[in-house]
């Protein structure tokens, strides 16, 4: 009998890649999606087209802030694994919507854990909580690893710290298989366009095609440990296949600045980023996180996981994708019907 999994945030970057991975491994996959007046399933529509049996992937309307409905769903489908990836995940937006961020990121994780606890009474379930390198904030040591103290610098990071500790407490207090994956920045061609790496690659493609003149960014000196999302969802799965519930850092072990990523991206299109990138103070965070650099040696030792896509290859993948998008956009603008 095949395993089943529930993914919250299945329509996001990580959720879509994880759904592909689990389906390839023979899982029955259930996804939680929020009801809205427009469809937001672009990242997973191709999965339906590729499936021979549509029943291998099922979507369910729900919301992480509705604990009772979430519990009803979990008890109904009885998944073997739950991956909690859903969240208000934009750090800068969390300053504008701190309460909503806490409700989705913090209380939402608690609702998932409570639903799993009730299911666990009759059906063994493993829970993955998507923790974040943002929890390290104004870092107290470099590189950051599982034992590094948290020092959050945003409402988003504070909510993630809350969710992290609830996951540990449910593991200890209720003898549940509940694990945290502390993932450092991971990007892809499916990244939302308001996140800085995708904002850069998208703009570079449009500038190359003459569709855009400038790119406005905030702190170019912030340094991040950037990996490829497809590598990281493999790590999520491995965390739940481990013999014991535990917490793991997933990272590349390399840090580069936003400026470096701009330079790398624009060079791939034979452009000089300095001619197009300008600073806009609106994009600065009220409290900056200057440096994130992860140590994933524990994941390598215990899970056999390590990042396989370097930053240059990641930028190439994203630039190629967004250049093609810009080319189609330019073609559409130049087409004038008779």
Short mmCIF file of N, CA and C in Angstrom, two decimals, residues 8 14 83-87 89 105-106 109 113 127-136 145-146 150 156-168 171 178-186 191 232 236 239 246-251 292:
data_model
loop_
_atom_site.label_atom_id
_atom_site.label_comp_id
_atom_site.label_asym_id
_atom_site.label_seq_id
_atom_site.Cartn_x
_atom_site.Cartn_y
_atom_site.Cartn_z
N UNK A 8 0.74 21.30 3.29
CA UNK A 8 0.16 22.64 3.35
C UNK A 8 1.09 23.55 2.55
N UNK A 14 8.08 25.56 -2.80
CA UNK A 14 8.50 24.31 -2.19
C UNK A 14 7.43 23.24 -2.30
N UNK A 83 3.61 17.68 5.77
CA UNK A 83 4.65 18.68 5.54
C UNK A 83 4.00 20.06 5.66
N UNK A 84 4.33 20.78 6.72
CA UNK A 84 3.71 22.09 6.92
C UNK A 84 4.59 23.18 6.30
N UNK A 85 4.26 23.52 5.06
CA UNK A 85 5.01 24.53 4.31
C UNK A 85 4.22 25.83 4.16
N UNK A 86 2.96 25.82 4.53
CA UNK A 86 2.11 27.00 4.35
C UNK A 86 2.49 28.12 5.30
N UNK A 87 2.41 29.36 4.82
CA UNK A 87 2.78 30.51 5.66
C UNK A 87 2.59 31.81 4.90
N UNK A 89 4.99 34.10 3.99
CA UNK A 89 6.42 33.82 4.02
C UNK A 89 7.32 34.99 3.62
N UNK A 105 1.83 31.56 10.43
CA UNK A 105 3.12 30.90 10.63
C UNK A 105 3.19 30.20 11.99
N UNK A 106 2.80 30.91 13.04
CA UNK A 106 2.92 30.36 14.39
C UNK A 106 1.73 29.52 14.81
N UNK A 109 1.07 26.51 12.56
CA UNK A 109 1.89 25.34 12.86
C UNK A 109 1.34 24.59 14.07
N UNK A 113 0.12 20.65 14.33
CA UNK A 113 0.63 19.72 15.35
C UNK A 113 -0.50 19.12 16.17
N UNK A 127 5.49 14.46 11.17
CA UNK A 127 5.25 15.87 10.85
C UNK A 127 6.56 16.58 10.56
N UNK A 128 6.58 17.29 9.44
CA UNK A 128 7.71 18.15 9.08
C UNK A 128 7.28 19.59 9.23
N UNK A 129 8.03 20.37 10.01
CA UNK A 129 7.77 21.80 10.16
C UNK A 129 8.84 22.59 9.41
N UNK A 130 8.39 23.47 8.53
CA UNK A 130 9.30 24.29 7.74
C UNK A 130 9.81 25.46 8.58
N UNK A 131 10.95 25.25 9.21
CA UNK A 131 11.60 26.33 9.95
C UNK A 131 12.52 27.11 9.01
N UNK A 132 13.09 28.19 9.50
CA UNK A 132 13.76 29.13 8.60
C UNK A 132 15.06 29.66 9.19
N UNK A 133 16.03 29.90 8.32
CA UNK A 133 17.28 30.53 8.76
C UNK A 133 17.06 31.92 9.30
N UNK A 134 15.93 32.55 8.96
CA UNK A 134 15.62 33.88 9.49
C UNK A 134 15.53 33.87 11.01
N UNK A 135 15.31 32.70 11.60
CA UNK A 135 15.25 32.61 13.06
C UNK A 135 16.57 33.00 13.71
N UNK A 136 17.69 32.84 12.99
CA UNK A 136 19.00 33.20 13.54
C UNK A 136 19.20 34.71 13.56
N UNK A 145 24.31 26.64 12.91
CA UNK A 145 23.97 25.22 12.91
C UNK A 145 22.82 24.97 13.88
N UNK A 146 22.50 23.72 14.12
CA UNK A 146 21.32 23.37 14.92
C UNK A 146 21.41 23.89 16.34
N UNK A 150 18.80 31.28 18.59
CA UNK A 150 17.98 32.11 17.72
C UNK A 150 18.01 33.56 18.21
N UNK A 156 8.03 37.78 11.14
CA UNK A 156 8.07 36.46 10.50
C UNK A 156 9.00 35.53 11.25
N UNK A 157 10.21 36.00 11.54
CA UNK A 157 11.19 35.16 12.22
C UNK A 157 10.72 34.79 13.63
N UNK A 158 10.10 35.74 14.33
CA UNK A 158 9.58 35.45 15.67
C UNK A 158 8.51 34.36 15.62
N UNK A 159 7.63 34.44 14.62
CA UNK A 159 6.59 33.43 14.46
C UNK A 159 7.19 32.07 14.14
N UNK A 160 8.25 32.04 13.33
CA UNK A 160 8.92 30.79 13.01
C UNK A 160 9.59 30.18 14.24
N UNK A 161 10.15 31.02 15.10
CA UNK A 161 10.75 30.52 16.35
C UNK A 161 9.68 29.87 17.22
N UNK A 162 8.52 30.51 17.31
CA UNK A 162 7.38 29.94 18.05
C UNK A 162 7.01 28.57 17.50
N UNK A 163 6.88 28.46 16.18
CA UNK A 163 6.51 27.20 15.54
C UNK A 163 7.58 26.14 15.77
N UNK A 164 8.84 26.55 15.70
CA UNK A 164 9.95 25.62 15.94
C UNK A 164 9.83 25.00 17.34
N UNK A 165 9.67 25.84 18.34
CA UNK A 165 9.63 25.34 19.72
C UNK A 165 8.37 24.51 19.98
N UNK A 166 7.26 24.86 19.38
CA UNK A 166 6.06 24.04 19.53
C UNK A 166 6.29 22.64 18.94
N UNK A 167 6.99 22.59 17.81
CA UNK A 167 7.30 21.30 17.20
C UNK A 167 8.16 20.45 18.13
N UNK A 168 9.19 21.05 18.73
CA UNK A 168 10.03 20.34 19.69
C UNK A 168 9.21 19.90 20.90
N UNK A 171 7.02 16.97 20.11
CA UNK A 171 7.86 15.77 20.00
C UNK A 171 8.16 15.20 21.38
N UNK A 178 7.94 14.54 15.17
CA UNK A 178 7.79 15.92 14.68
C UNK A 178 9.18 16.53 14.55
N UNK A 179 9.54 16.92 13.34
CA UNK A 179 10.89 17.39 13.05
C UNK A 179 10.88 18.77 12.40
N UNK A 180 11.92 19.54 12.69
CA UNK A 180 12.11 20.85 12.06
C UNK A 180 13.20 20.77 11.00
N UNK A 181 12.92 21.33 9.84
CA UNK A 181 13.95 21.56 8.84
C UNK A 181 14.27 23.03 8.83
N UNK A 182 15.46 23.39 9.28
CA UNK A 182 15.86 24.81 9.31
C UNK A 182 16.53 25.11 7.98
N UNK A 183 15.74 25.55 7.04
CA UNK A 183 16.22 25.75 5.68
C UNK A 183 16.73 27.16 5.46
N UNK A 184 17.93 27.24 4.92
CA UNK A 184 18.45 28.54 4.49
C UNK A 184 17.84 28.86 3.12
N UNK A 185 18.09 30.06 2.64
CA UNK A 185 17.40 30.54 1.43
C UNK A 185 17.53 29.54 0.29
N UNK A 186 16.41 29.21 -0.32
CA UNK A 186 16.41 28.29 -1.46
C UNK A 186 15.48 28.86 -2.51
N UNK A 191 10.09 30.66 -7.82
CA UNK A 191 10.07 31.59 -6.70
C UNK A 191 9.13 32.74 -7.00
N UNK A 232 16.35 21.03 -1.88
CA UNK A 232 15.92 21.16 -0.49
C UNK A 232 14.68 20.34 -0.17
N UNK A 236 13.80 17.67 2.89
CA UNK A 236 12.59 17.58 3.70
C UNK A 236 12.13 16.13 3.82
N UNK A 239 14.33 13.99 6.01
CA UNK A 239 14.14 14.27 7.43
C UNK A 239 13.04 13.39 8.01
N UNK A 246 14.06 14.66 14.59
CA UNK A 246 15.18 15.52 14.96
C UNK A 246 15.09 16.81 14.15
N UNK A 247 15.98 17.74 14.43
CA UNK A 247 16.01 19.03 13.74
C UNK A 247 17.30 19.14 12.92
N UNK A 248 17.16 19.65 11.69
CA UNK A 248 18.30 19.68 10.77
C UNK A 248 18.38 21.01 10.04
N UNK A 249 19.60 21.52 9.92
CA UNK A 249 19.89 22.66 9.05
C UNK A 249 20.15 22.13 7.64
N UNK A 250 19.52 22.76 6.64
CA UNK A 250 19.81 22.48 5.24
C UNK A 250 20.35 23.77 4.62
N UNK A 251 21.55 23.71 4.09
CA UNK A 251 22.22 24.90 3.56
C UNK A 251 23.33 24.47 2.61
N UNK A 292 23.76 35.41 6.70
CA UNK A 292 23.31 34.06 7.01
C UNK A 292 24.20 33.07 6.27
#
